[in-house]
Every structure is written in C-alpha cells, then in structure tokens.
Coordinates of C-alpha atoms in Angstrom, one line a residue:
L193 CA 34.0 -129.9 -73.7
N194 CA 30.7 -129.0 -75.5
D195 CA 32.1 -125.8 -76.8
M196 CA 35.6 -127.2 -77.5
I197 CA 36.8 -129.2 -80.5
F198 CA 40.1 -130.9 -81.1
V199 CA 42.2 -129.5 -84.1
T200 CA 45.3 -131.3 -85.1
G201 CA 48.3 -129.3 -84.1
K202 CA 46.3 -127.0 -81.9
E203 CA 44.8 -129.4 -79.5
W204 CA 41.5 -128.2 -78.0
V205 CA 40.2 -124.9 -79.2
S206 CA 37.0 -122.9 -78.9
T207 CA 34.4 -123.7 -81.6
K208 CA 33.4 -120.1 -81.6
S209 CA 36.8 -119.0 -82.8
L210 CA 36.4 -121.3 -85.8
G211 CA 32.8 -120.2 -86.6
I212 CA 31.5 -123.7 -85.7
S213 CA 28.6 -124.6 -83.4
L214 CA 28.0 -128.1 -82.0
V215 CA 24.5 -129.5 -82.5
N216 CA 23.9 -132.9 -80.9
D217 CA 27.7 -133.3 -80.5
K218 CA 28.2 -132.8 -84.3
A219 CA 30.0 -129.9 -85.9
K220 CA 27.9 -127.4 -87.9
Y221 CA 29.8 -124.8 -90.0
E222 CA 28.4 -121.3 -90.2
S223 CA 29.0 -119.8 -93.7
Q224 CA 28.8 -116.3 -95.0
E225 CA 27.9 -115.5 -98.6
I226 CA 29.6 -112.6 -100.3
D227 CA 27.9 -111.3 -103.5
D228 CA 29.9 -111.2 -106.7
L229 CA 30.0 -107.5 -107.6
S230 CA 33.1 -107.5 -109.8
V231 CA 32.6 -106.1 -113.4
P232 CA 33.5 -108.5 -116.2
F233 CA 35.7 -107.2 -119.1
I234 CA 36.3 -108.5 -122.6
T235 CA 40.1 -108.8 -122.8
S236 CA 40.7 -110.1 -126.4
A237 CA 39.2 -112.1 -129.2
I238 CA 40.4 -114.9 -131.5
L239 CA 39.0 -114.9 -135.1
Y240 CA 39.2 -118.1 -137.1
L241 CA 38.7 -116.9 -140.6
E242 CA 38.6 -120.4 -142.1
T243 CA 35.7 -121.6 -140.1
G244 CA 34.0 -118.3 -139.2
R245 CA 34.4 -118.9 -135.4
V246 CA 35.1 -116.2 -132.9
V247 CA 36.3 -116.9 -129.3
V248 CA 35.6 -114.0 -127.0
V249 CA 38.1 -114.0 -124.1
S250 CA 36.8 -112.4 -120.9
S251 CA 37.9 -111.8 -117.3
E252 CA 35.3 -114.3 -116.1
T253 CA 32.6 -116.6 -117.5
L254 CA 29.8 -114.8 -119.3
D255 CA 26.1 -115.6 -119.3
T256 CA 25.4 -116.7 -122.9
L257 CA 21.7 -117.0 -122.3
R258 CA 21.4 -113.3 -121.7
T259 CA 23.8 -112.2 -124.5
S260 CA 22.9 -111.2 -128.1
T261 CA 25.3 -110.9 -131.0
W262 CA 24.2 -107.2 -131.5
S263 CA 26.6 -106.5 -128.6
F264 CA 29.7 -107.4 -130.6
S265 CA 31.4 -106.0 -133.6
F266 CA 34.8 -105.9 -135.3
C267 CA 36.4 -102.6 -136.2
N268 CA 38.4 -101.8 -139.3
N269 CA 38.8 -98.1 -138.9
P270 CA 36.5 -96.3 -139.6
N271 CA 34.1 -99.2 -140.3
Y272 CA 32.4 -101.6 -137.9
I273 CA 31.3 -105.1 -138.9
S274 CA 28.4 -106.3 -136.8
L275 CA 28.0 -110.0 -135.7
V276 CA 24.2 -109.9 -135.9
G277 CA 22.9 -113.1 -137.3
G278 CA 25.7 -115.2 -135.8
T279 CA 25.1 -118.0 -133.2
I280 CA 26.3 -117.9 -129.7
L281 CA 27.3 -121.4 -128.4
P282 CA 26.6 -122.5 -124.8
T283 CA 29.7 -121.7 -122.6
E284 CA 31.1 -124.3 -120.2
Q285 CA 31.9 -123.2 -116.7
G286 CA 35.1 -121.2 -116.8
G287 CA 35.2 -121.2 -120.6
N288 CA 35.2 -118.4 -123.1
M289 CA 32.3 -117.4 -125.2
T290 CA 32.2 -118.8 -128.8
I291 CA 30.3 -117.2 -131.7
I292 CA 29.7 -118.9 -135.1
L293 CA 29.5 -116.2 -137.8
T294 CA 27.3 -116.2 -140.9
E295 CA 29.1 -116.8 -144.2
T296 CA 28.4 -113.2 -145.2
T297 CA 30.1 -111.8 -142.0
R298 CA 33.0 -114.2 -142.4
V299 CA 33.6 -112.9 -145.9
Q300 CA 33.4 -109.3 -144.8
L301 CA 36.0 -110.0 -142.1
I302 CA 38.4 -111.6 -144.5
H303 CA 38.3 -108.5 -146.6
A304 CA 38.8 -106.3 -143.5
S305 CA 41.6 -108.5 -142.0
G306 CA 45.3 -108.4 -142.0
Q307 CA 45.4 -111.9 -143.5
S308 CA 45.5 -113.1 -147.1
G309 CA 42.6 -111.6 -149.0
G310 CA 42.3 -108.7 -146.5
D311 CA 43.5 -105.1 -146.6
G312 CA 46.6 -105.7 -144.6
T313 CA 45.4 -104.2 -141.3
A314 CA 44.3 -106.3 -138.4
T315 CA 40.8 -105.8 -137.0
T316 CA 39.9 -104.9 -133.4
F317 CA 37.0 -106.2 -131.3
K318 CA 34.4 -104.0 -129.7
T319 CA 31.7 -104.8 -127.1
V320 CA 28.8 -102.5 -126.3
N321 CA 29.2 -101.2 -122.7
G322 CA 27.0 -103.4 -120.6
G323 CA 26.2 -105.5 -123.5
V324 CA 27.1 -108.8 -121.8
T325 CA 26.8 -110.0 -118.2
D326 CA 28.6 -112.5 -116.0
L327 CA 26.8 -115.4 -114.3
S328 CA 25.8 -113.1 -111.4
G329 CA 24.2 -110.6 -113.7
N330 CA 26.9 -107.9 -113.5
P331 CA 27.0 -106.0 -116.8
S332 CA 30.4 -105.7 -118.6
G333 CA 32.6 -102.7 -118.4
D334 CA 33.8 -100.6 -121.3
A335 CA 37.1 -102.1 -122.4
G336 CA 37.2 -100.1 -125.6
E337 CA 38.5 -101.9 -128.7
V338 CA 40.6 -105.0 -127.8
A339 CA 43.2 -106.8 -129.8
V340 CA 42.2 -109.7 -132.1
L341 CA 44.3 -112.7 -133.0
E342 CA 43.4 -113.4 -136.6
L343 CA 44.0 -116.9 -137.9
P344 CA 44.0 -117.1 -141.7
D345 CA 41.8 -119.1 -144.0
T346 CA 44.1 -121.6 -145.7
S347 CA 41.6 -124.2 -146.9
P348 CA 41.1 -124.5 -150.7
P349 CA 37.5 -124.3 -152.1
S350 CA 36.0 -126.8 -154.4
M351 CA 32.9 -127.3 -156.6
E352 CA 29.9 -129.0 -155.0
S353 CA 27.3 -129.2 -157.7
V354 CA 26.9 -128.4 -161.4
A355 CA 23.8 -127.7 -163.6
L356 CA 23.7 -127.1 -167.3
N357 CA 20.6 -126.0 -169.2
Y358 CA 20.9 -126.8 -172.9
N359 CA 17.8 -124.7 -173.8
D360 CA 19.7 -121.4 -173.2
G361 CA 23.3 -122.6 -172.5
T362 CA 23.3 -121.5 -168.9
L363 CA 25.9 -123.2 -166.7
T364 CA 25.8 -122.8 -162.9
F365 CA 27.9 -124.4 -160.3
T366 CA 28.0 -124.0 -156.5
V367 CA 31.2 -123.9 -154.4
S368 CA 32.1 -125.0 -150.9
E369 CA 32.8 -121.5 -149.7
T370 CA 32.4 -118.0 -151.2
A371 CA 34.4 -117.5 -154.4
R372 CA 36.1 -114.1 -154.8
G373 CA 34.6 -111.8 -157.3
G374 CA 36.6 -111.6 -160.5
S375 CA 38.7 -114.7 -159.7
L376 CA 37.1 -117.0 -162.3
N377 CA 39.7 -118.2 -164.9
L378 CA 37.9 -119.7 -167.8
T379 CA 41.1 -121.2 -169.3
H380 CA 40.9 -123.7 -166.4
L381 CA 37.3 -124.8 -166.9
F382 CA 36.3 -127.6 -169.3
L383 CA 33.3 -129.7 -170.2
I384 CA 34.2 -133.3 -170.8
N385 CA 32.5 -136.6 -171.4
D386 CA 35.1 -138.8 -169.5
T387 CA 34.2 -139.5 -165.9
A388 CA 36.8 -142.3 -165.4
T389 CA 40.0 -140.5 -166.2
H390 CA 42.3 -139.7 -163.3
W391 CA 43.0 -136.1 -164.3
D392 CA 45.6 -135.5 -161.7
T393 CA 47.9 -138.3 -163.2
I394 CA 47.8 -137.4 -166.9
T395 CA 51.1 -136.4 -168.5
D396 CA 52.0 -135.3 -172.0
E397 CA 54.3 -137.1 -174.4
H398 CA 57.3 -135.6 -172.6
G399 CA 56.1 -136.9 -169.2
N400 CA 55.1 -133.4 -168.0
Q401 CA 51.9 -133.0 -166.1
N402 CA 50.6 -130.3 -168.5
L403 CA 46.9 -131.1 -168.1
H404 CA 45.8 -127.6 -169.1
G405 CA 47.7 -127.7 -172.4
L406 CA 46.4 -131.2 -173.3
L407 CA 42.8 -130.1 -172.7
A408 CA 43.1 -126.8 -174.4
T409 CA 44.4 -128.4 -177.6
S410 CA 41.6 -130.9 -177.5
F411 CA 38.8 -128.3 -177.9
G412 CA 36.8 -129.0 -181.0
T413 CA 36.5 -132.8 -180.7
S414 CA 33.0 -134.2 -180.5
S415 CA 32.5 -137.5 -178.9
S416 CA 36.1 -138.8 -179.1
S417 CA 37.7 -140.1 -175.9
P418 CA 37.7 -137.7 -174.2
G419 CA 35.7 -135.0 -175.9
V420 CA 36.5 -131.6 -174.5
V421 CA 34.8 -128.2 -174.6
S422 CA 36.8 -125.2 -173.4
L423 CA 34.8 -122.5 -171.7
V424 CA 37.0 -119.6 -172.8
G425 CA 34.7 -117.0 -174.3
A426 CA 31.6 -117.8 -172.1
D427 CA 29.8 -114.8 -170.7
T428 CA 30.6 -114.1 -167.0
S429 CA 28.6 -110.9 -166.7
F430 CA 26.0 -112.4 -164.2
G431 CA 27.8 -110.8 -161.2
T432 CA 30.6 -113.4 -161.3
D433 CA 33.0 -110.7 -162.5
T434 CA 32.5 -108.4 -159.5
N435 CA 30.6 -110.1 -156.7
D436 CA 31.7 -112.7 -154.1
L437 CA 29.4 -115.6 -154.7
L438 CA 28.5 -119.1 -153.6
T439 CA 26.9 -119.9 -157.0
L440 CA 28.7 -118.9 -160.2
T441 CA 26.8 -118.6 -163.5
L442 CA 28.1 -118.7 -167.1
Q443 CA 26.4 -118.2 -170.4
L444 CA 27.9 -120.5 -173.0
T445 CA 28.5 -119.4 -176.5
E446 CA 26.4 -121.0 -179.2
K447 CA 29.5 -123.0 -180.3
Q448 CA 30.0 -124.2 -176.8
R449 CA 26.4 -125.1 -176.2
R450 CA 26.3 -127.0 -179.5
A451 CA 29.5 -128.9 -178.7
A452 CA 28.2 -129.7 -175.1
I453 CA 25.0 -131.2 -176.4
R454 CA 27.0 -133.7 -178.4
L455 CA 28.7 -134.8 -175.2
S456 CA 25.5 -134.9 -173.2
S457 CA 22.9 -137.5 -172.3
T458 CA 20.3 -135.7 -174.6
P459 CA 18.3 -138.5 -176.3
V460 CA 18.7 -137.0 -179.7
G461 CA 22.1 -135.4 -180.5
G462 CA 24.0 -136.5 -177.4
D463 CA 26.2 -139.5 -176.7
G464 CA 24.0 -141.0 -174.0
S465 CA 26.1 -140.1 -171.0
P466 CA 25.9 -136.9 -168.8
I467 CA 28.5 -134.2 -169.3
V468 CA 31.1 -133.5 -166.7
L469 CA 32.5 -130.1 -165.6
L470 CA 36.2 -130.2 -164.9
A471 CA 37.8 -127.4 -162.8
L472 CA 41.6 -127.4 -162.8
P473 CA 43.4 -125.7 -159.8
G474 CA 43.2 -121.9 -160.4
A475 CA 39.8 -122.0 -162.0
F476 CA 38.7 -119.8 -159.2
T477 CA 39.8 -118.7 -155.7
D478 CA 38.0 -118.2 -152.4
V479 CA 37.9 -114.8 -150.7
A480 CA 41.2 -115.5 -149.0
L481 CA 42.9 -116.2 -152.4
N482 CA 43.2 -119.9 -152.0
D483 CA 43.1 -121.7 -155.4
N484 CA 40.4 -124.4 -155.8
L485 CA 41.0 -128.1 -155.7
L486 CA 41.0 -130.1 -158.9
T487 CA 37.3 -131.3 -159.2
S488 CA 35.3 -133.0 -161.8
L489 CA 31.5 -133.3 -161.3
I490 CA 28.7 -134.8 -163.4
A491 CA 26.3 -132.0 -164.3
T492 CA 22.5 -132.1 -163.7
E493 CA 21.3 -131.6 -167.3
T494 CA 18.2 -129.9 -168.6
H495 CA 17.7 -131.2 -172.1
D496 CA 17.0 -128.8 -175.0
V497 CA 13.3 -129.0 -175.7
D498 CA 12.7 -125.5 -177.1
P499 CA 12.1 -125.6 -180.9
P500 CA 14.3 -123.4 -183.0
A501 CA 12.8 -120.3 -184.7
I502 CA 13.7 -118.6 -187.9
I503 CA 14.5 -115.0 -187.1
A504 CA 15.6 -113.6 -190.5
V505 CA 15.5 -114.5 -194.2
S506 CA 17.5 -113.2 -197.1
I507 CA 16.5 -113.9 -200.8
Y508 CA 19.0 -113.5 -203.6
Y509 CA 16.9 -113.3 -206.7
A510 CA 19.9 -113.3 -209.1
S511 CA 20.9 -116.8 -208.0
G512 CA 17.7 -118.0 -206.4
L513 CA 19.4 -118.5 -203.1
I514 CA 17.5 -118.2 -199.8
V515 CA 19.4 -117.8 -196.6
F516 CA 17.6 -118.5 -193.2
T517 CA 18.9 -117.3 -189.8
A518 CA 17.7 -119.2 -186.7
D519 CA 18.0 -118.4 -183.0
E520 CA 20.0 -121.5 -182.5
T521 CA 22.1 -124.1 -184.4
I522 CA 19.9 -126.1 -186.8
D523 CA 20.6 -129.7 -187.9
A524 CA 20.2 -129.0 -191.6
V525 CA 20.9 -132.6 -192.8
P526 CA 17.4 -134.0 -192.2
A527 CA 15.6 -130.7 -193.0
S528 CA 12.7 -131.1 -195.5
M529 CA 11.7 -128.3 -197.9
G530 CA 8.1 -129.4 -197.6
G531 CA 7.5 -127.2 -194.5
L532 CA 8.8 -123.9 -196.1
T533 CA 6.4 -121.5 -197.7
L534 CA 6.8 -118.1 -199.3
I535 CA 3.8 -115.7 -198.8
T536 CA 3.2 -112.9 -201.3
G537 CA 0.0 -111.0 -200.6
P538 CA -3.0 -113.4 -200.8
S539 CA -0.9 -116.1 -202.6
L540 CA 1.1 -118.9 -201.2
H541 CA 4.2 -120.3 -202.9
L542 CA 5.5 -123.7 -201.6
I543 CA 9.3 -124.2 -201.8

C-alpha cells in the first residue's frame, strides 16, 4: 500500500493519480506554479470633490510602490487635468488604489465637473498605457477614458484666521478651503468689538432673525455695545475679485480704518480689547458654491505705529486760514501749534 492512499468516498486510490508522493509514510503534495500573465485594466474612478480623494477601480490589485501620479489624469474635453503632486496611499490586498489630490487639483476638478460649481459636464478618467502594474509586474492595458462617479462638495467653508494691520488698513483672513473668486459679499462682513454675543440667536424688535439689518444700521457707532464697522466700500482688488484663493485680502477705507482703531486693543485710541471679524452666511462661497458658516474670530492686530505726514498745505491770505492735508486721520484735539513753522526763503516764521 505504499503507493496507495485512502480517500473518503473513493477507498484506496493511486497516489500518482492525485499528484501525491509518500515520503516516510507521509503524504507530500506536488504543486505547480502558473505565472500571472493577465493584463490589469482600470475600469472606473470615483472622485470625492469634497475631500479631494480619488479611488481608482481596477480589474485586480495594483502595485502602488511602482506607480506615479503622472500616469493619471481627468479629461474635460479637450482639456486634461494631471494628478501630479497628489499622494498615492498604500493599497490593501484586493483593494482599489486611492489618491489624495492637492488643493489646486481639487479646485480644478470642481470647475471641470458636472457637479455644483462645475461646467455641467462630467469628467472621464485616463491612465497612460502601461502606466501602472499589478503585483506581478504586468503593465496595464489601454482602457481609454473610463467613466467617473463624481460626488459633490457639500461642505460649507469657514474662516480660520484673521489679521488686521492698522498702519495701512490691510485686512486678511484665511479660509478652510478655497474661496471662489468674485464671491466675496462685503455686505455680510463686519468688524465688531463684542466677542460674547451669540450672533445666531439675535432677533430684531419684531422677533425676526434679521442680523444683517441690525448690523448694517449700527455702522458708525464707536465703542458702544456692540460697536460695528461695515466693510462695504473696502477695496477687493487684490485678486479677490477674480482668483480662487485660500487667503482673502481687503484694503479698508480711511473711515473704516479709523473706526476699527477705536474698537481695537491699540493702547492709545482703542478700547483695550482686540477687534473681531464677523462673517455672516453668504459673505463668501467655496468653489462648489457653498455659502460660508457664520463665524466670528478675534483678529491678530498690528498696531498703528507709523507717524502721520502732512502731504499738502493751503493758505488763504484773505482770512488767514491754513488748511493741512495729512496721509491719515489726525487727532486734532491735542495738536499744538508750537511745532508748525512757515519757511520763506532764509527766514523762519513760527505759527
């Protein structure tokens, strides 16, 4: 019986017919390896526009260690959007490949997509022929442009930080995701000196939640509770009008800068507490056209330390009136005439 083995249901059969040999009365299986020669194909892609994640669906597991993002692109005929700069995550056995896009690429794909913020036409996904391999090293076949499941960005953006320079009136604030160029609505942005108010619960005398109306009519107050500075009229020509940006910059008018100083922590001229930027919903949108969340943040303040300068003088000899024009608002109350001098040739005339 050395060359026979008992198999349930078949009684004794020859070990040779089963590919088994007996060594020291123990069964030893003889195996035959067959190389994997099948060509992998990319079959589809899933694009998560909110998180910037791409899942590449393939006929078999791909080798992420030998794959570069230059192999992939999205197509919005006739343009191609490369995924270069993205990060390929390690793939579990039997899993699909995942790529994390850069913020710039994510924004480009929203514009090119069939979702909110896009052009209305869904993208397709393209892989360079042979650009990826399976775990056996077989290069991928050319599947052409495959279908993409686009999942929209529905998450609202919000402000993350605020900085205000009182020297030149420059206000900058960063946002949680790229803001759409031209979406800034200054009627929904206010500088305030009240950090404790629950802005989302305020109602007017009729019980309506007309927060925008209440704030807009408060503009012009100084350090009352709360003092409010509307940003309507600020200069937005720092790219904010046209470019998709993560940092938005405004140039306050002189009236706004002056009013903001009174609500600031500036040692001389302020009320001692830092100013707050309040963004009502609709102050800006992300690229996918989602309105921002209501947010109020304390600004990082740069105090005004630049001295004012007189830039023009007019003398009315009939009345003896002298008019000075300065490059910024001057506190004329404590001004002393002792520091002013008229110069006529070699002579000095103190005023």
